[in-house]
Amino acid sequence: MRSVEEINKRILSGEAVVLTAEEVVKLAKEEGVKRVAEKVDVVTTATFAPMCSSGAFVNFGHTSPPMRMERIEIEGVEVYGGLAAVDGYIGATQESKHDKSFGGAHIVELLIKGKNLRFRAEGKGTDCYPRKHFEGFINKDMVNDFFMFNPRNAYQNYAAATNGSDRIIYTYMGKLLPHFGNVTYSTSGELSPLLKDPKMLTIGLGTKIFLCGTEGYVVWPGTQFRNDVKLNEHGIPISAARTLAVIGDAKKMNPRYLRAAYFKNYGVTIFIGIGVPIPVLNEEIAYYVSRSNEEITAELRDYGKAERPVIRLTNYAELRSGWIEIDGKKVKTSPISSLAMAREIAQLLKRWIIEARFTLTNPVKLFDEQRSLKRLEEVKEAEEFKREEPTCVNCGMCVSVCPHDALKLVNDELSFERDLCTECGLCSDVCPVGVRLPPL
């Protein structure tokens, strides 16, 4: 047994033993799990794969005169402006109006590279934000804030894909040939972060990670997080399960460790480089980090059918071999993620830790709440939506405009004196939640 604090002391004193996930698998095969638990302090994991649910928040800075930016474009790519006056979110998969192979992922990459990009914003104009139009250029040094926030990254054991139909199909898993003509897969197997800590015993809220060349943090369970899936005999989920929501300063990121991409007839996506250090706190964790590609099961699904049925189970040793058997037929396999880049990230994170440039964090909260996935069901008949009658939130905005002191804040709660009210309507005019007075 050891603690994160003890491991950090060993890191800072230069005594920590750090291995990549592939190196620890080799050690376990040679000397056993018990030796891993005794000898190894940290195992570095990594993945470099397309992760569509990614993007970046930007605060562009105020114009003169100021404006509320409601419709924003960067190089023809729409940026979501429904946040505040000059904040926007660049979604990785948002396509350009002019070129479907170019989108938000490219904008994020180009900004990280320091490029000047054409920027355009429009707004309706208000008394406090009178400007209605702005055009110019931006780069990462001009904007106030530019940070990546990815709602769903590092999927735990995403299924391999094939196509049993009689036509070519184009998917987020790449081009799938008819009649089980090929197989693609994304997860990096024994290098993959959430397969090395399948129960997420060390990964949670506040875990420090490698994110696109700089430090980032896990900030919540990723969208579509589930932990109700079947496990194989080694205790590892056999299907897509847990995910991570992550954040990091995009101004400090290295463009080598992210890459905008376009999948033909599917759309824009982005390769994200993530590395997660796993502290070997006990023998249970040592056991999981030592599982090899042969011991990590994955589903093979038929994307040629709408329900994507499971054809068979496989493992990452078979997938990485370049061939898999389907109904007696030998079929080629290929990753859509880069195993070479994943190895590079795992080695780089290992070096950072050995050089005491990167220490570990204890999670503030573990993500052990039971979660399952819901499906969106089509409802053909539903009750008509009606807005609820608003209620007062005691903000006090009405107090200063009331000409007869009928409204006051007493102990920070709104007080209304009906006898002083002339029903002028000024209070209702300023109420931000829509309360109509009188009566209160």
Tab-separated table of C-alpha atoms in Angstrom:
chain	number	residue	atom	x	y	z
A	1	MET	CA	0.000	0.000	0.000
A	2	ARG	CA	1.191	3.493	-0.822
A	3	SER	CA	-0.458	6.907	-1.172
A	4	VAL	CA	-0.362	9.575	-3.871
A	5	GLU	CA	1.431	11.840	-1.399
A	6	GLU	CA	4.168	9.233	-0.888
A	7	ILE	CA	4.525	8.763	-4.635
A	8	ASN	CA	4.826	12.516	-5.155
A	9	LYS	CA	7.633	12.655	-2.585
A	10	ARG	CA	9.436	9.944	-4.547
A	11	ILE	CA	8.854	11.865	-7.792
A	12	LEU	CA	10.284	15.082	-6.335
A	13	SER	CA	13.301	13.242	-4.890
A	14	GLY	CA	13.975	11.487	-8.196
A	15	GLU	CA	13.300	8.022	-6.767
A	16	ALA	CA	9.971	7.179	-8.436
A	17	VAL	CA	9.779	4.133	-10.693
A	18	VAL	CA	7.683	5.067	-13.714
A	19	LEU	CA	6.759	2.695	-16.550
A	20	THR	CA	4.501	3.058	-19.552
A	21	ALA	CA	1.483	0.767	-19.742
A	22	GLU	CA	3.230	-1.431	-22.315
A	23	GLU	CA	6.359	-1.663	-20.178
A	24	VAL	CA	4.396	-2.687	-17.082
A	25	VAL	CA	2.621	-5.450	-19.026
A	26	LYS	CA	6.019	-6.837	-19.977
A	27	LEU	CA	7.262	-6.630	-16.375
A	28	ALA	CA	4.166	-8.447	-15.094
A	29	LYS	CA	4.651	-11.261	-17.614
A	30	GLU	CA	8.272	-11.656	-16.550
A	31	GLU	CA	8.051	-11.149	-12.769
A	32	GLY	CA	4.352	-11.194	-11.805
A	33	VAL	CA	1.767	-8.725	-10.520
A	34	LYS	CA	3.132	-8.807	-6.964
A	35	ARG	CA	6.473	-7.517	-8.228
A	36	VAL	CA	4.679	-4.713	-10.104
A	37	ALA	CA	2.920	-3.694	-6.883
A	38	GLU	CA	6.236	-3.690	-4.979
A	39	LYS	CA	8.385	-1.978	-7.587
A	40	VAL	CA	6.321	0.451	-9.695
A	41	ASP	CA	5.038	3.825	-8.511
A	42	VAL	CA	3.339	5.191	-11.638
A	43	VAL	CA	2.106	3.766	-14.934
A	44	THR	CA	1.581	6.160	-17.844
A	45	THR	CA	-1.239	5.510	-20.288
A	46	ALA	CA	-2.219	7.289	-23.489
A	47	THR	CA	-4.488	7.525	-26.479
A	48	PHE	CA	-4.465	9.608	-29.653
A	49	ALA	CA	-7.801	9.123	-31.349
A	50	PRO	CA	-10.687	10.967	-33.017
A	51	MET	CA	-12.868	12.436	-30.279
A	52	CYS	CA	-15.797	14.310	-31.802
A	53	SER	CA	-17.176	15.598	-28.505
A	54	SER	CA	-14.466	18.235	-28.135
A	55	GLY	CA	-14.085	21.977	-28.505
A	56	ALA	CA	-12.873	25.208	-26.955
A	57	PHE	CA	-14.242	28.224	-25.134
A	58	VAL	CA	-12.931	31.623	-26.202
A	59	ASN	CA	-13.362	35.063	-24.695
A	60	PHE	CA	-12.675	37.374	-27.620
A	61	GLY	CA	-12.444	40.665	-25.696
A	62	HIS	CA	-14.699	43.680	-25.957
A	63	THR	CA	-14.917	45.900	-29.009
A	64	SER	CA	-15.155	49.673	-28.905
A	65	PRO	CA	-17.981	50.535	-28.587
A	66	PRO	CA	-18.925	47.221	-26.965
A	67	MET	CA	-21.256	44.687	-28.546
A	68	ARG	CA	-23.096	41.543	-27.573
A	69	MET	CA	-21.857	38.955	-30.056
A	70	GLU	CA	-24.805	36.721	-30.951
A	71	ARG	CA	-23.790	35.341	-34.349
A	72	ILE	CA	-20.086	34.561	-34.610
A	73	GLU	CA	-17.982	33.074	-37.397
A	74	ILE	CA	-14.287	32.276	-37.654
A	75	GLU	CA	-13.138	31.539	-41.207
A	76	GLY	CA	-16.723	30.681	-42.150
A	77	VAL	CA	-17.228	28.292	-39.223
A	78	GLU	CA	-20.085	29.087	-36.858
A	79	VAL	CA	-19.118	29.610	-33.215
A	80	TYR	CA	-21.826	29.226	-30.585
A	81	GLY	CA	-22.504	32.673	-29.109
A	82	GLY	CA	-25.298	31.988	-26.641
A	83	LEU	CA	-23.082	32.443	-23.574
A	84	ALA	CA	-22.320	36.093	-22.842
A	85	ALA	CA	-21.327	39.262	-24.641
A	86	VAL	CA	-17.975	38.121	-26.042
A	87	ASP	CA	-17.726	34.426	-25.127
A	88	GLY	CA	-18.063	31.638	-27.674
A	89	TYR	CA	-17.720	27.874	-27.927
A	90	ILE	CA	-16.024	26.338	-30.955
A	91	GLY	CA	-17.422	22.845	-31.444
A	92	ALA	CA	-14.964	20.497	-33.123
A	93	THR	CA	-17.526	19.004	-35.532
A	94	GLN	CA	-19.107	22.294	-36.654
A	95	GLU	CA	-18.656	22.480	-40.447
A	96	SER	CA	-17.769	25.525	-42.509
A	97	LYS	CA	-20.559	27.050	-44.591
A	98	HIS	CA	-18.252	26.912	-47.594
A	99	ASP	CA	-16.313	23.633	-47.206
A	100	LYS	CA	-17.723	20.604	-45.394
A	101	SER	CA	-14.224	19.156	-44.931
A	102	PHE	CA	-13.193	22.180	-42.825
A	103	GLY	CA	-14.638	22.987	-39.435
A	104	GLY	CA	-14.302	23.798	-35.771
A	105	ALA	CA	-11.510	21.273	-35.240
A	106	HIS	CA	-9.408	23.119	-37.806
A	107	ILE	CA	-10.139	26.465	-36.132
A	108	VAL	CA	-8.987	25.110	-32.759
A	109	GLU	CA	-5.824	23.634	-34.301
A	110	LEU	CA	-4.995	26.811	-36.238
A	111	LEU	CA	-5.491	28.997	-33.174
A	112	ILE	CA	-3.180	26.737	-31.161
A	113	LYS	CA	-0.620	27.091	-33.951
A	114	GLY	CA	-0.812	30.879	-33.535
A	115	LYS	CA	-2.420	31.649	-36.879
A	116	ASN	CA	-4.381	34.835	-37.644
A	117	LEU	CA	-7.970	33.938	-38.521
A	118	ARG	CA	-10.785	36.019	-39.983
A	119	PHE	CA	-13.391	36.837	-37.382
A	120	ARG	CA	-16.906	38.130	-37.859
A	121	ALA	CA	-19.609	38.901	-35.285
A	122	GLU	CA	-23.095	40.372	-35.344
A	123	GLY	CA	-25.572	41.388	-32.655
A	124	LYS	CA	-28.920	43.133	-32.391
A	125	GLY	CA	-27.474	46.105	-30.536
A	126	THR	CA	-28.583	47.184	-27.063
A	127	ASP	CA	-28.183	50.318	-24.962
A	128	CYS	CA	-25.203	48.798	-23.132
A	129	TYR	CA	-23.878	46.942	-26.181
A	130	PRO	CA	-24.644	49.316	-29.075
A	131	ARG	CA	-22.327	47.875	-31.713
A	132	LYS	CA	-24.029	45.556	-34.209
A	133	HIS	CA	-21.209	44.354	-36.452
A	134	PHE	CA	-17.502	43.591	-36.213
A	135	GLU	CA	-14.991	42.126	-38.641
A	136	GLY	CA	-11.305	41.591	-38.115
A	137	PHE	CA	-8.669	38.996	-37.242
A	138	ILE	CA	-7.952	37.077	-34.080
A	139	ASN	CA	-5.174	34.823	-32.818
A	140	LYS	CA	-4.553	33.096	-29.503
A	141	ASP	CA	-2.454	35.998	-28.178
A	142	MET	CA	-5.156	38.574	-28.918
A	143	VAL	CA	-8.001	36.837	-27.098
A	144	ASN	CA	-8.391	36.913	-23.331
A	145	ASP	CA	-9.112	33.243	-22.803
A	146	PHE	CA	-8.811	30.135	-24.948
A	147	PHE	CA	-9.297	26.850	-23.171
A	148	MET	CA	-10.260	23.418	-24.382
A	149	PHE	CA	-13.281	21.816	-22.776
A	150	ASN	CA	-14.162	18.361	-24.091
A	151	PRO	CA	-17.414	16.818	-22.822
A	152	ARG	CA	-16.579	13.233	-23.887
A	153	ASN	CA	-13.053	11.904	-24.343
A	154	ALA	CA	-11.060	8.694	-23.746
A	155	TYR	CA	-13.935	6.239	-24.253
A	156	GLN	CA	-13.435	3.029	-22.294
A	157	ASN	CA	-13.241	0.178	-24.814
A	158	TYR	CA	-15.130	1.429	-27.863
A	159	ALA	CA	-16.328	-1.379	-30.135
A	160	ALA	CA	-14.568	-2.395	-33.342
A	161	ALA	CA	-16.600	-1.860	-36.520
A	162	THR	CA	-17.332	-3.819	-39.680
A	163	ASN	CA	-20.016	-3.802	-42.393
A	164	GLY	CA	-22.142	-6.793	-43.329
A	165	SER	CA	-24.278	-4.938	-45.868
A	166	ASP	CA	-23.810	-5.042	-49.639
A	167	ARG	CA	-22.658	-1.437	-49.988
A	168	ILE	CA	-19.789	0.768	-48.783
A	169	ILE	CA	-20.728	2.857	-45.761
A	170	TYR	CA	-18.949	5.910	-44.386
A	171	THR	CA	-18.932	6.309	-40.612
A	172	TYR	CA	-17.062	7.915	-37.723
A	173	MET	CA	-15.178	4.600	-37.679
A	174	GLY	CA	-14.006	5.298	-41.218
A	175	LYS	CA	-14.840	3.686	-44.556
A	176	LEU	CA	-16.311	0.215	-44.053
A	177	LEU	CA	-16.260	-2.100	-47.053
A	178	PRO	CA	-19.267	-4.328	-47.859
A	179	HIS	CA	-19.598	-8.013	-47.002
A	180	PHE	CA	-17.304	-7.689	-43.954
A	181	GLY	CA	-14.547	-6.330	-46.172
A	182	ASN	CA	-12.575	-4.710	-43.342
A	183	VAL	CA	-12.584	-3.975	-39.605
A	184	THR	CA	-11.618	-0.731	-37.873
A	185	TYR	CA	-11.044	-0.038	-34.178
A	186	SER	CA	-10.151	3.019	-32.108
A	187	THR	CA	-9.165	2.108	-28.541
A	188	SER	CA	-5.415	1.813	-27.889
A	189	GLY	CA	-5.730	-1.479	-26.003
A	190	GLU	CA	-3.227	-2.014	-23.202
A	191	LEU	CA	-2.133	1.634	-23.539
A	192	SER	CA	-5.658	3.014	-23.115
A	193	PRO	CA	-6.175	5.066	-19.907
A	194	LEU	CA	-9.545	3.728	-18.765
A	195	LEU	CA	-8.636	0.109	-19.561
A	196	LYS	CA	-5.681	0.322	-17.183
A	197	ASP	CA	-7.911	1.513	-14.354
A	198	PRO	CA	-11.232	-0.031	-15.402
A	199	LYS	CA	-13.012	0.713	-12.105
A	200	MET	CA	-11.588	4.257	-12.053
A	201	LEU	CA	-10.100	3.713	-8.611
A	202	THR	CA	-7.529	6.481	-9.165
A	203	ILE	CA	-9.182	8.675	-11.832
A	204	GLY	CA	-11.843	11.194	-10.862
A	205	LEU	CA	-12.670	14.850	-10.384
A	206	GLY	CA	-9.428	16.820	-10.314
A	207	THR	CA	-7.128	14.144	-11.733
A	208	LYS	CA	-4.233	15.861	-13.528
A	209	ILE	CA	-3.587	14.527	-17.021
A	210	PHE	CA	-1.601	15.138	-20.196
A	211	LEU	CA	-3.916	16.984	-22.603
A	212	CYS	CA	-2.650	17.921	-26.064
A	213	GLY	CA	0.882	18.664	-24.909
A	214	THR	CA	0.186	20.461	-21.645
A	215	GLU	CA	-1.362	19.627	-18.305
A	216	GLY	CA	-5.124	19.307	-18.125
A	217	TYR	CA	-7.659	18.019	-15.646
A	218	VAL	CA	-10.573	15.623	-15.435
A	219	VAL	CA	-13.577	17.766	-14.511
A	220	TRP	CA	-16.538	15.378	-14.587
A	221	PRO	CA	-17.698	12.028	-15.917
A	222	GLY	CA	-17.870	12.413	-19.668
A	223	THR	CA	-21.193	12.370	-21.451
A	224	GLN	CA	-22.513	8.862	-22.161
A	225	PHE	CA	-20.574	7.590	-19.112
A	226	ARG	CA	-21.918	4.212	-18.075
A	227	ASN	CA	-20.660	1.561	-15.682
A	228	ASP	CA	-23.383	-1.065	-15.982
A	229	VAL	CA	-21.689	-3.069	-18.747
A	230	LYS	CA	-20.558	-6.697	-18.691
A	231	LEU	CA	-17.022	-7.524	-17.602
A	232	ASN	CA	-14.735	-10.222	-18.956
A	233	GLU	CA	-12.997	-12.759	-16.735
A	234	HIS	CA	-10.255	-10.218	-15.977
A	235	GLY	CA	-12.707	-7.603	-14.673
A	236	ILE	CA	-12.489	-5.362	-17.746
A	237	PRO	CA	-15.588	-3.947	-19.514
A	238	ILE	CA	-16.153	-5.615	-22.866
A	239	SER	CA	-18.074	-2.698	-24.394
A	240	ALA	CA	-18.082	1.095	-24.488
A	241	ALA	CA	-18.436	2.252	-20.887
A	242	ARG	CA	-16.865	5.138	-18.982
A	243	THR	CA	-15.736	8.464	-20.479
A	244	LEU	CA	-14.033	11.642	-19.242
A	245	ALA	CA	-14.853	15.344	-19.468
A	246	VAL	CA	-11.547	17.223	-19.563
A	247	ILE	CA	-10.247	20.787	-19.571
A	248	GLY	CA	-6.928	22.489	-20.331
A	249	ASP	CA	-5.342	25.783	-21.397
A	250	ALA	CA	-5.314	25.725	-25.207
A	251	LYS	CA	-2.834	28.616	-25.318
A	252	LYS	CA	-0.222	26.244	-23.873
A	253	MET	CA	-1.038	23.227	-26.037
A	254	ASN	CA	1.321	21.706	-28.584
A	255	PRO	CA	-0.278	21.261	-32.031
A	256	ARG	CA	1.617	17.989	-32.434
A	257	TYR	CA	-0.751	16.379	-29.956
A	258	LEU	CA	-4.037	17.277	-31.606
A	259	ARG	CA	-5.048	17.173	-35.243
A	260	ALA	CA	-8.118	18.325	-37.128
A	261	ALA	CA	-9.509	15.658	-39.428
A	262	TYR	CA	-12.300	14.938	-41.891
A	263	PHE	CA	-13.878	11.520	-42.351
A	264	LYS	CA	-15.286	11.259	-45.856
A	265	ASN	CA	-19.088	11.501	-46.020
A	266	TYR	CA	-19.253	11.681	-42.228
A	267	GLY	CA	-17.789	14.998	-41.205
A	268	VAL	CA	-15.170	16.913	-39.277
A	269	THR	CA	-13.589	15.511	-36.132
A	270	ILE	CA	-10.424	16.021	-34.116
A	271	PHE	CA	-7.650	13.746	-32.868
A	272	ILE	CA	-7.007	14.429	-29.185
A	273	GLY	CA	-3.885	13.296	-27.344
A	274	ILE	CA	-4.537	12.281	-23.752
A	275	GLY	CA	-2.206	10.692	-21.228
A	276	VAL	CA	-3.283	9.638	-17.739
A	277	PRO	CA	-0.812	8.686	-14.988
A	278	ILE	CA	-2.042	5.836	-12.798
A	279	PRO	CA	-0.513	5.590	-9.314
A	280	VAL	CA	0.079	1.992	-8.279
A	281	LEU	CA	-1.406	2.276	-4.809
A	282	ASN	CA	-1.990	-1.407	-4.128
A	283	GLU	CA	-1.973	-4.876	-5.647
A	284	GLU	CA	-5.469	-4.526	-7.125
A	285	ILE	CA	-4.372	-1.554	-9.210
A	286	ALA	CA	-1.137	-3.372	-10.079
A	287	TYR	CA	-3.265	-6.239	-11.390
A	288	TYR	CA	-5.335	-4.026	-13.676
A	289	VAL	CA	-2.428	-2.010	-15.106
A	290	SER	CA	-0.741	-5.322	-15.957
A	291	ARG	CA	-3.518	-6.642	-18.221
A	292	SER	CA	-2.300	-7.249	-21.762
A	293	ASN	CA	-3.944	-6.873	-25.156
A	294	GLU	CA	-4.814	-10.588	-25.079
A	295	GLU	CA	-6.766	-10.051	-21.860
A	296	ILE	CA	-8.753	-7.009	-23.012
A	297	THR	CA	-11.935	-8.082	-24.742
A	298	ALA	CA	-13.772	-5.928	-27.288
A	299	GLU	CA	-17.000	-6.191	-29.227
A	300	LEU	CA	-17.092	-6.360	-33.012
A	301	ARG	CA	-20.273	-4.707	-34.278
A	302	ASP	CA	-21.952	-4.675	-37.694
A	303	TYR	CA	-22.428	-1.027	-38.691
A	304	GLY	CA	-24.250	-2.180	-41.806
A	305	LYS	CA	-27.369	-2.641	-39.673
A	306	ALA	CA	-29.161	0.155	-37.847
A	307	GLU	CA	-29.053	-1.599	-34.476
A	308	ARG	CA	-25.312	-2.413	-34.871
A	309	PRO	CA	-25.517	-5.972	-33.515
A	310	VAL	CA	-22.489	-7.647	-31.929
A	311	ILE	CA	-21.059	-10.216	-34.366
A	312	ARG	CA	-18.486	-11.671	-32.020
A	313	LEU	CA	-16.038	-10.817	-29.285
A	314	THR	CA	-12.375	-10.202	-30.010
A	315	ASN	CA	-9.350	-8.828	-28.163
A	316	TYR	CA	-6.722	-6.206	-28.899
A	317	ALA	CA	-3.991	-8.726	-29.646
A	318	GLU	CA	-6.140	-10.075	-32.468
A	319	LEU	CA	-7.144	-6.601	-33.660
A	320	ARG	CA	-3.519	-5.446	-33.669
A	321	SER	CA	-2.402	-8.538	-35.580
A	322	GLY	CA	-3.883	-7.038	-38.738
A	323	TRP	CA	-6.388	-9.852	-39.297
A	324	ILE	CA	-9.574	-11.168	-37.759
A	325	GLU	CA	-11.847	-14.026	-38.694
A	326	ILE	CA	-15.537	-13.417	-39.446
A	327	ASP	CA	-17.673	-16.419	-40.438
A	328	GLY	CA	-14.579	-18.313	-41.572
A	329	LYS	CA	-13.347	-15.357	-43.639
A	330	LYS	CA	-10.001	-13.685	-42.942
A	331	VAL	CA	-10.610	-9.919	-42.729
A	332	LYS	CA	-8.095	-7.053	-42.524
A	333	THR	CA	-8.095	-4.842	-39.414
A	334	SER	CA	-6.755	-1.334	-38.937
A	335	PRO	CA	-6.858	1.287	-36.183
A	336	ILE	CA	-8.395	4.698	-36.799
A	337	SER	CA	-6.329	6.036	-33.896
A	338	SER	CA	-2.550	6.376	-33.862
A	339	LEU	CA	-0.810	3.825	-31.677
A	340	ALA	CA	2.538	5.434	-32.498
A	341	MET	CA	1.341	8.778	-31.121
A	342	ALA	CA	-0.158	7.084	-28.056
A	343	ARG	CA	3.232	5.490	-27.340
A	344	GLU	CA	4.935	8.862	-27.777
A	345	ILE	CA	2.541	10.512	-25.323
A	346	ALA	CA	2.981	7.739	-22.746
A	347	GLN	CA	6.772	8.077	-23.017
A	348	LEU	CA	6.624	11.886	-22.825
A	349	LEU	CA	4.419	11.806	-19.741
A	350	LYS	CA	6.787	9.250	-18.203
A	351	ARG	CA	9.718	11.624	-18.818
A	352	TRP	CA	7.840	14.585	-17.296
A	353	ILE	CA	7.210	12.571	-14.134
A	354	ILE	CA	10.784	11.255	-13.907
A	355	GLU	CA	12.075	14.815	-14.326
A	356	ALA	CA	9.666	15.997	-11.583
A	357	ARG	CA	7.891	18.302	-14.048
A	358	PHE	CA	4.590	16.542	-13.417
A	359	THR	CA	3.218	15.293	-10.095
A	360	LEU	CA	0.016	13.420	-9.381
A	361	THR	CA	-3.244	14.568	-7.829
A	362	ASN	CA	-5.727	12.833	-5.574
A	363	PRO	CA	-9.237	12.934	-7.051
A	364	VAL	CA	-11.634	15.166	-5.141
A	365	LYS	CA	-14.422	12.753	-6.058
A	366	LEU	CA	-14.478	9.314	-7.639
A	367	PHE	CA	-17.042	8.570	-10.331
A	368	ASP	CA	-18.507	5.465	-8.731
A	369	GLU	CA	-22.200	6.378	-8.938
A	370	GLN	CA	-24.145	3.808	-10.950
A	371	ARG	CA	-24.963	5.108	-14.420
A	372	SER	CA	-26.623	3.661	-17.484
A	373	LEU	CA	-27.512	5.069	-20.903
A	374	LYS	CA	-30.932	6.294	-21.915
A	375	ARG	CA	-32.201	6.352	-25.474
A	376	LEU	CA	-34.126	9.215	-27.009
A	377	GLU	CA	-37.571	7.912	-27.844
A	378	GLU	CA	-39.739	9.608	-30.434
A	379	VAL	CA	-42.990	10.924	-28.974
A	380	LYS	CA	-45.658	11.590	-31.582
A	381	GLU	CA	-48.204	13.092	-29.226
A	382	ALA	CA	-47.234	15.162	-26.248
A	383	GLU	CA	-48.823	17.721	-24.028
A	384	GLU	CA	-48.364	21.227	-25.384
A	385	PHE	CA	-45.571	23.079	-23.645
A	386	LYS	CA	-46.656	25.973	-21.473
A	387	ARG	CA	-44.331	28.311	-19.646
A	388	GLU	CA	-44.664	28.218	-15.896
A	389	GLU	CA	-45.840	31.283	-14.005
A	390	PRO	CA	-42.622	32.946	-12.769
A	391	THR	CA	-41.927	33.504	-9.091
A	392	CYS	CA	-39.826	36.176	-7.432
A	393	VAL	CA	-36.138	35.373	-6.803
A	394	ASN	CA	-35.534	38.398	-4.500
A	395	CYS	CA	-32.910	39.939	-6.765
A	396	GLY	CA	-34.087	43.477	-5.973
A	397	MET	CA	-33.890	44.991	-9.468
A	398	CYS	CA	-37.363	46.479	-9.074
A	399	VAL	CA	-36.553	48.391	-5.888
A	400	SER	CA	-34.588	51.213	-7.463
A	401	VAL	CA	-37.171	51.951	-10.186
A	402	CYS	CA	-40.221	52.033	-7.878
A	403	PRO	CA	-41.175	55.762	-7.596
A	404	HIS	CA	-43.295	55.298	-4.460
A	405	ASP	CA	-41.156	52.992	-2.304
A	406	ALA	CA	-43.765	50.247	-2.495
A	407	LEU	CA	-40.914	47.744	-2.961
A	408	LYS	CA	-38.053	47.346	-0.514
A	409	LEU	CA	-35.472	44.751	0.417
A	410	VAL	CA	-35.902	43.791	4.044
A	411	ASN	CA	-33.243	41.402	5.306
A	412	ASP	CA	-32.390	40.732	1.638
A	413	GLU	CA	-35.922	39.624	0.792
A	414	LEU	CA	-38.403	41.656	-1.227
A	415	SER	CA	-41.159	43.397	0.710
A	416	PHE	CA	-44.223	44.854	-1.037
A	417	GLU	CA	-46.499	47.488	0.490
A	418	ARG	CA	-49.721	47.267	-1.479
A	419	ASP	CA	-51.067	50.581	-0.179
A	420	LEU	CA	-48.139	52.511	-1.730
A	421	CYS	CA	-48.430	50.872	-5.148
A	422	THR	CA	-49.921	52.922	-7.994
A	423	GLU	CA	-49.717	50.055	-10.504
A	424	CYS	CA	-47.399	52.051	-12.767
A	425	GLY	CA	-45.826	48.827	-14.075
A	426	LEU	CA	-42.199	49.918	-13.773
A	427	CYS	CA	-41.373	46.943	-11.553
A	428	SER	CA	-42.818	44.448	-14.009
A	429	ASP	CA	-40.926	46.189	-16.813
A	430	VAL	CA	-37.551	45.445	-15.203
A	431	CYS	CA	-38.229	42.049	-13.624
A	432	PRO	CA	-35.707	39.656	-15.225
A	433	VAL	CA	-37.754	36.518	-14.516
A	434	GLY	CA	-41.079	37.994	-15.683
A	435	VAL	CA	-43.042	38.475	-12.469
A	436	ARG	CA	-46.027	40.780	-12.983
A	437	LEU	CA	-46.874	43.122	-10.107
A	438	PRO	CA	-49.228	43.613	-8.347
A	439	PRO	CA	-49.963	41.374	-6.600
A	440	LEU	CA	-46.662	40.150	-5.239
